[in-house]
XYZ file of N, CA, C and O in Angstrom:
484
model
N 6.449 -0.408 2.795
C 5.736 0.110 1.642
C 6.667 0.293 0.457
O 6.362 0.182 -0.730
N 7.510 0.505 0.823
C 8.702 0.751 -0.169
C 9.104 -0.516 -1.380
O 9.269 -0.479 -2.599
N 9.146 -1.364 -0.583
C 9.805 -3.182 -1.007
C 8.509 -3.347 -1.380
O 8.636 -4.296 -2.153
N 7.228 -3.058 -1.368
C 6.062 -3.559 -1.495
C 5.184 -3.130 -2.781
O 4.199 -3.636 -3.318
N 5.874 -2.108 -3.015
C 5.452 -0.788 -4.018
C 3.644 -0.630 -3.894
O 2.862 -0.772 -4.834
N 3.290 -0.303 -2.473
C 2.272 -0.550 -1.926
C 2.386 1.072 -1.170
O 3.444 1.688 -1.045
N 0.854 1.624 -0.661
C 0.857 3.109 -0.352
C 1.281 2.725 0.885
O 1.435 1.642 1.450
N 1.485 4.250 1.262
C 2.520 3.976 2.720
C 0.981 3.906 3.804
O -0.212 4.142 3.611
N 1.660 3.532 4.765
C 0.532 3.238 5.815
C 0.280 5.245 6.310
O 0.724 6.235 5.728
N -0.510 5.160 7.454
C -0.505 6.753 7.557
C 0.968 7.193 8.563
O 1.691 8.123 8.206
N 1.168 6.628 9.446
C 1.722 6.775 10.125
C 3.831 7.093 9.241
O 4.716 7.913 9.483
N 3.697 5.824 8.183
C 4.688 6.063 7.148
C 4.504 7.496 5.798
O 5.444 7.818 5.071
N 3.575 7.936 5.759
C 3.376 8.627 4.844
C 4.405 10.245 5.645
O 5.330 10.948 5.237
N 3.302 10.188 7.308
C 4.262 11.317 8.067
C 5.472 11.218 7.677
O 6.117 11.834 6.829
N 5.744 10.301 8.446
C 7.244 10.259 8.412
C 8.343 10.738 7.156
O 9.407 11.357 7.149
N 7.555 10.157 6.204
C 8.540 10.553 4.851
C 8.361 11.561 4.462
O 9.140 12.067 3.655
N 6.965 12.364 5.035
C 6.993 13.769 4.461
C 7.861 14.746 5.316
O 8.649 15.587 4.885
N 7.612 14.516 6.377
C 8.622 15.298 7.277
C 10.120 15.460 7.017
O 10.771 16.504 6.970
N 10.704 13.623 6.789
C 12.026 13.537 5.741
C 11.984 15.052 5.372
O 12.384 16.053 5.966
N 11.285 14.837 4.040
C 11.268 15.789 3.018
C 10.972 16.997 3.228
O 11.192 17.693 2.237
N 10.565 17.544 4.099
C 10.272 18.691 4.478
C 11.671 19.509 5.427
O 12.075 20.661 5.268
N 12.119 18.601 6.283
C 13.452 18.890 6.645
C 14.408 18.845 5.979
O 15.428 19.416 6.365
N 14.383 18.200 4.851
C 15.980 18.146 4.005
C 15.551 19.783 2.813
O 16.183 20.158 1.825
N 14.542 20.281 3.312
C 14.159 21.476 2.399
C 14.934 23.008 3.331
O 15.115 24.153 2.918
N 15.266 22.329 4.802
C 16.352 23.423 5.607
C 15.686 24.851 5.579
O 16.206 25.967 5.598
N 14.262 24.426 5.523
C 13.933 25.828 6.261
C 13.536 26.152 7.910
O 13.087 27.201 8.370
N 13.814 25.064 8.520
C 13.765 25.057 9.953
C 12.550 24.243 10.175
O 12.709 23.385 11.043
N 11.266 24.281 9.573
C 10.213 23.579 9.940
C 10.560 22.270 9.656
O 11.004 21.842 8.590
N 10.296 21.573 10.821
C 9.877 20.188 11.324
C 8.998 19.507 12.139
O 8.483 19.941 13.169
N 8.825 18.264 11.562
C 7.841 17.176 12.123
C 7.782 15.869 12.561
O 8.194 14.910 11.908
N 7.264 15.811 13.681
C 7.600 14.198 13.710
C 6.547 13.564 14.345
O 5.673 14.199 14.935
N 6.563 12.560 14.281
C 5.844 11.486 15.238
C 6.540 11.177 16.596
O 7.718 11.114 16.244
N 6.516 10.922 18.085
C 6.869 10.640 19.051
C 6.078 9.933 19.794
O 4.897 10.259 19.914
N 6.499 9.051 20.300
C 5.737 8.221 21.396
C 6.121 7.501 22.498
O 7.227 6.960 22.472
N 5.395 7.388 23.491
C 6.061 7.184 25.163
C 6.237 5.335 24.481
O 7.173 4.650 24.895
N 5.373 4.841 23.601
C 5.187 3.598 23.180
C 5.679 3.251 21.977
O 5.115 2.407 21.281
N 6.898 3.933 21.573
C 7.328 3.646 19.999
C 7.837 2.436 19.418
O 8.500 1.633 20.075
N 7.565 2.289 18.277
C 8.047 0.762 17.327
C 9.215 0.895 17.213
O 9.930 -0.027 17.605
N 9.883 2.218 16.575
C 11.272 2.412 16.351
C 11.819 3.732 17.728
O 11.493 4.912 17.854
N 12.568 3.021 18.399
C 13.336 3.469 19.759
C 13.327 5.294 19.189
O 12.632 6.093 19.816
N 14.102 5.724 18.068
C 14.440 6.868 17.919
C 12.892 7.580 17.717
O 12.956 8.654 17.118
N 11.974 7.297 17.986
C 10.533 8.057 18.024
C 10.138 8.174 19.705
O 8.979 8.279 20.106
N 11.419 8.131 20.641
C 10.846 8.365 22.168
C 11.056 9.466 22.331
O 12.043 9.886 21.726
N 10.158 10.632 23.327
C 10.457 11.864 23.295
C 12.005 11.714 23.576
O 12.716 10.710 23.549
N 12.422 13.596 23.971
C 13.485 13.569 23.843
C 13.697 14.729 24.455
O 14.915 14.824 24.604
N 13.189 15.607 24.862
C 12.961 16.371 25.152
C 12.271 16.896 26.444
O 11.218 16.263 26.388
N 12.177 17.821 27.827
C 11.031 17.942 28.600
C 9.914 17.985 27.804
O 9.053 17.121 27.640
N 10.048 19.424 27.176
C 8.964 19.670 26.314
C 7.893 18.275 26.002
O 6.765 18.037 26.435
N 8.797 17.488 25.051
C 8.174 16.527 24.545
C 7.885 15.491 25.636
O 6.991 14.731 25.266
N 8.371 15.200 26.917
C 7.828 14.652 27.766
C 6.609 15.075 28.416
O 5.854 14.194 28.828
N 6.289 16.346 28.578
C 5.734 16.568 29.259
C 4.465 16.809 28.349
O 3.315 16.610 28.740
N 4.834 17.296 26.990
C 3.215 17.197 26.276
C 3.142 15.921 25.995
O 1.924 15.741 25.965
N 3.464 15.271 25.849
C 2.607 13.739 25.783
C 1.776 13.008 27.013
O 1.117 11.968 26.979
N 2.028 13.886 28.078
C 0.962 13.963 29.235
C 0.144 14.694 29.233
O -0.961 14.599 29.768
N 0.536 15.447 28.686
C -0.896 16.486 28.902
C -1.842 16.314 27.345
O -2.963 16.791 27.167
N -1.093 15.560 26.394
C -2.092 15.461 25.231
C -3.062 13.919 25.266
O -3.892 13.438 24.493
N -2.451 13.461 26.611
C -2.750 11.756 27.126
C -3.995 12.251 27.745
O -5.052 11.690 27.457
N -3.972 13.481 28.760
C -5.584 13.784 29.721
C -6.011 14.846 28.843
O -7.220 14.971 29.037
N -5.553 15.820 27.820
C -6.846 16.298 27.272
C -6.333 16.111 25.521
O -5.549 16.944 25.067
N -6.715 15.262 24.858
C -6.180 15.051 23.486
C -6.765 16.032 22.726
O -6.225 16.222 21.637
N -7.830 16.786 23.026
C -8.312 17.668 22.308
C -7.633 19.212 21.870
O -8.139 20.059 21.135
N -6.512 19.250 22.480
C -5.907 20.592 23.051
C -4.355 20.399 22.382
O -3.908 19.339 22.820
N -3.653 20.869 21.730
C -2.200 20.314 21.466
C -1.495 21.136 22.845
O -1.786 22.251 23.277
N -0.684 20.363 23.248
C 0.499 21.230 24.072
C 1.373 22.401 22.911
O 1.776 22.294 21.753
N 1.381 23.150 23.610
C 2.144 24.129 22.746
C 3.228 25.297 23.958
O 2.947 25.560 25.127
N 4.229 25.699 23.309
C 5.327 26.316 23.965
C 6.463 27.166 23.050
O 6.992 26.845 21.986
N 6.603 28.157 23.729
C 7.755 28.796 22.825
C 9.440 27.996 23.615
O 9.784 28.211 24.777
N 10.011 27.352 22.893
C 11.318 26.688 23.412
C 12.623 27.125 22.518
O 12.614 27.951 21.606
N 13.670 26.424 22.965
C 14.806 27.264 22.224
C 15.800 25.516 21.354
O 15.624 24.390 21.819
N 16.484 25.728 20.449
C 16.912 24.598 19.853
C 18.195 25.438 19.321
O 18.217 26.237 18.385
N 19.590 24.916 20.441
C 20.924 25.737 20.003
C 20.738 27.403 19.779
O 21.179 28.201 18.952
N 19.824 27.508 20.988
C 19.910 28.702 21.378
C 18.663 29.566 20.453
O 18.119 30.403 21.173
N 18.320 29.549 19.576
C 17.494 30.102 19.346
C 16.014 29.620 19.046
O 15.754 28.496 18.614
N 14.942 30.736 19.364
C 13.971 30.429 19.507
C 13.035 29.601 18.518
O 13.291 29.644 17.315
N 11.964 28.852 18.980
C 11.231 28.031 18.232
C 9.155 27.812 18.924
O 8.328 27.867 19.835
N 9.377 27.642 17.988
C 7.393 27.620 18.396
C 7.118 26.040 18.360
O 7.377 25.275 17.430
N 6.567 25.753 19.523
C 6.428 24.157 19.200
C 5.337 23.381 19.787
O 5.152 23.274 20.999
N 4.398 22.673 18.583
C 3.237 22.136 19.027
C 2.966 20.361 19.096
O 3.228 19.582 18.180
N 2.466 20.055 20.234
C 2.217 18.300 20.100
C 0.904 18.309 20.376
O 0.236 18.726 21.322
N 0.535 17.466 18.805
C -0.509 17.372 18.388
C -1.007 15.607 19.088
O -0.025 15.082 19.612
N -2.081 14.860 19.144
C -2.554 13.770 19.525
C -2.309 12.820 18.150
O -2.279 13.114 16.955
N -2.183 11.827 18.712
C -1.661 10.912 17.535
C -2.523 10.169 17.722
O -2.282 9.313 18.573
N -3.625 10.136 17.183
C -4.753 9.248 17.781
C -4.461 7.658 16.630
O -3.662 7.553 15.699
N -5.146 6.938 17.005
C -5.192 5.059 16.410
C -6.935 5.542 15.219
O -8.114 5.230 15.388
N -6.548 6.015 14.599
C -7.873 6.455 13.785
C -8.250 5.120 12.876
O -9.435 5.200 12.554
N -7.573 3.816 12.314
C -7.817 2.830 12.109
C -7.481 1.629 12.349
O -6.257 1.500 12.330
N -8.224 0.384 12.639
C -7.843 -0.687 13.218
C -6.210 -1.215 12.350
O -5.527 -2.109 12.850
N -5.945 -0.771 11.532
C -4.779 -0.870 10.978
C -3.387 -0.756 12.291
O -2.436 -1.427 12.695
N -3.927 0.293 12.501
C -2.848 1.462 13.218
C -3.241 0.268 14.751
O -2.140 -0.035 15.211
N -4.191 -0.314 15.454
C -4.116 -0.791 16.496
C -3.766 -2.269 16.373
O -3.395 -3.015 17.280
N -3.996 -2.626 14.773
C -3.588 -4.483 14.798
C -2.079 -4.401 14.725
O -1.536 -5.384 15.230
N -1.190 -3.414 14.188
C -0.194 -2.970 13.990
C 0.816 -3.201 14.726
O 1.764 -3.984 14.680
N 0.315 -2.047 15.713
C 1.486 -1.882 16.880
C 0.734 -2.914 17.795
O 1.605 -3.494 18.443
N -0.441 -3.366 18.110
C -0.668 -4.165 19.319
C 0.002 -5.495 19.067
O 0.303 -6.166 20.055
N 0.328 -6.049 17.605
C 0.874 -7.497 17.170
C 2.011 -7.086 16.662
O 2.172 -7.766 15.649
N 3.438 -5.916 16.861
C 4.629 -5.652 16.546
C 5.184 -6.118 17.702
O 4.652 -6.001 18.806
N 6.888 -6.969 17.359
C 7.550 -7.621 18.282
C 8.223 -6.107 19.063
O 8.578 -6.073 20.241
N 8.266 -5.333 18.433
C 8.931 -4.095 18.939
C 8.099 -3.222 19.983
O 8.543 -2.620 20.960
N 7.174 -3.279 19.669
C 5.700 -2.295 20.280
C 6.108 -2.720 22.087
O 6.227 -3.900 22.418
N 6.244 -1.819 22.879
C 5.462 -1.880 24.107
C 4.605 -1.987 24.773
O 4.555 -2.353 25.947
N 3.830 -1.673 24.081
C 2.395 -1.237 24.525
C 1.361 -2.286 23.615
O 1.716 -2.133 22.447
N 0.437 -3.104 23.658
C -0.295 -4.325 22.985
C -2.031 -4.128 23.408
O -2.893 -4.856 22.917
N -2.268 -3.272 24.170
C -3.540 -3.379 24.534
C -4.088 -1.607 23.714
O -4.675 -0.700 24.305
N -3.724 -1.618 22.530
C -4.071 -0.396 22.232
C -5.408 -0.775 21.450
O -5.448 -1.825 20.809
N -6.562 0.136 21.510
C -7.872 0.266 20.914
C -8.257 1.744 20.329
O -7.688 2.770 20.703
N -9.282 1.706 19.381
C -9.841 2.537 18.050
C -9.773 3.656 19.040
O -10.258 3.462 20.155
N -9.144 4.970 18.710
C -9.346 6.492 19.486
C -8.481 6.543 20.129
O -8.430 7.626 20.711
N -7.394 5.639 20.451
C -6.440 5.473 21.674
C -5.667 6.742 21.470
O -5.885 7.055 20.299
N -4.892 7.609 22.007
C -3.795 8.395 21.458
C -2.552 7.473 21.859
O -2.178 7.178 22.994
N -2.073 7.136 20.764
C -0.316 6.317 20.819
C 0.417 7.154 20.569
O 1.503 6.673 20.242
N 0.398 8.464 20.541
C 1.275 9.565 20.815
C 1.103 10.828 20.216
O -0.046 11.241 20.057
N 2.067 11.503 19.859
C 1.545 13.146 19.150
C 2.831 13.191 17.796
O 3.744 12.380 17.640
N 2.581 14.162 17.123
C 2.850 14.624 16.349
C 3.453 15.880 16.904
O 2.753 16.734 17.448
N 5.037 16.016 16.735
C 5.576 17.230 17.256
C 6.039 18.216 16.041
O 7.022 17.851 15.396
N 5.473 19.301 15.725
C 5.296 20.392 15.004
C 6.886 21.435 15.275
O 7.042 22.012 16.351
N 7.769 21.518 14.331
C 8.521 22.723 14.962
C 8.856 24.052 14.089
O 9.188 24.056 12.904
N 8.695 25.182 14.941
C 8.549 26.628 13.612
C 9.924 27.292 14.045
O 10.204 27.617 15.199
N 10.337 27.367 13.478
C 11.488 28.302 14.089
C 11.155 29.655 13.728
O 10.764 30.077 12.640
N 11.439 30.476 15.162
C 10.988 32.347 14.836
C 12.098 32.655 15.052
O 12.944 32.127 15.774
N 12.157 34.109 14.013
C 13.143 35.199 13.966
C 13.334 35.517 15.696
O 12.521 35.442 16.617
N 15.180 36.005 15.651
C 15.357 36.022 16.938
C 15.151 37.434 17.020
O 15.215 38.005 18.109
């Protein structure tokens, strides 16, 4: 989108806002993650994040959520469903040389959105 001077797709719009939201160093962050990612550095990374992307896979309606710790202090943290809300998002990754995953369809969840709050210790 950038080279294109074209709007960002949705999935690019996250991403750059999150950028921007983290280089603002108030602890809140966001991301995209997926068991099926285009770019390698979007695989969980985490239990946490392993384990809600299973549980947001059998009930997408529900975010996983957990109080966890990041260098020791505490954090609030939610994974949201990353659902394929337009055929964009499934011609995309199902025809990317990078993509794993190729049989994705409209509603699919291709992963979550990981939310992070940091609380006073």
């Amino acid at each position: 989108w950038r080279e294109t001077a074209r709007l960002p797709l949705p999935a690019q719009f996250l991403i750059e806002t999150g950028r921007l939201i983290a280089a603002e160093r108030s602890g809140l962050r966001y991301r995209l993650i997926s068991n099926w990612p285009i770019n390698k550095k979007n695989r969980p990374a985490t239990d946490f994040e392993r384990v809600g992307l299973t549980e947001i896979l059998v009930n997408s309606a529900q975010p996983y959520t957990a109080v966890t710790t990041e260098e020791g202090a505490p954090v609030f943290q939610a994974l949201y469903a990353d659902k394929a809300v337009s055929q964009s998002c499934v011609g995309c990754h199902n025809a990317h040389p990078d993509s794993s995953k190729k049989d994705f369809k409209p509603q699919d969840v291709m992963g979550g959105i990981l939310l992070t709050i940091p609380l006073s210790r």
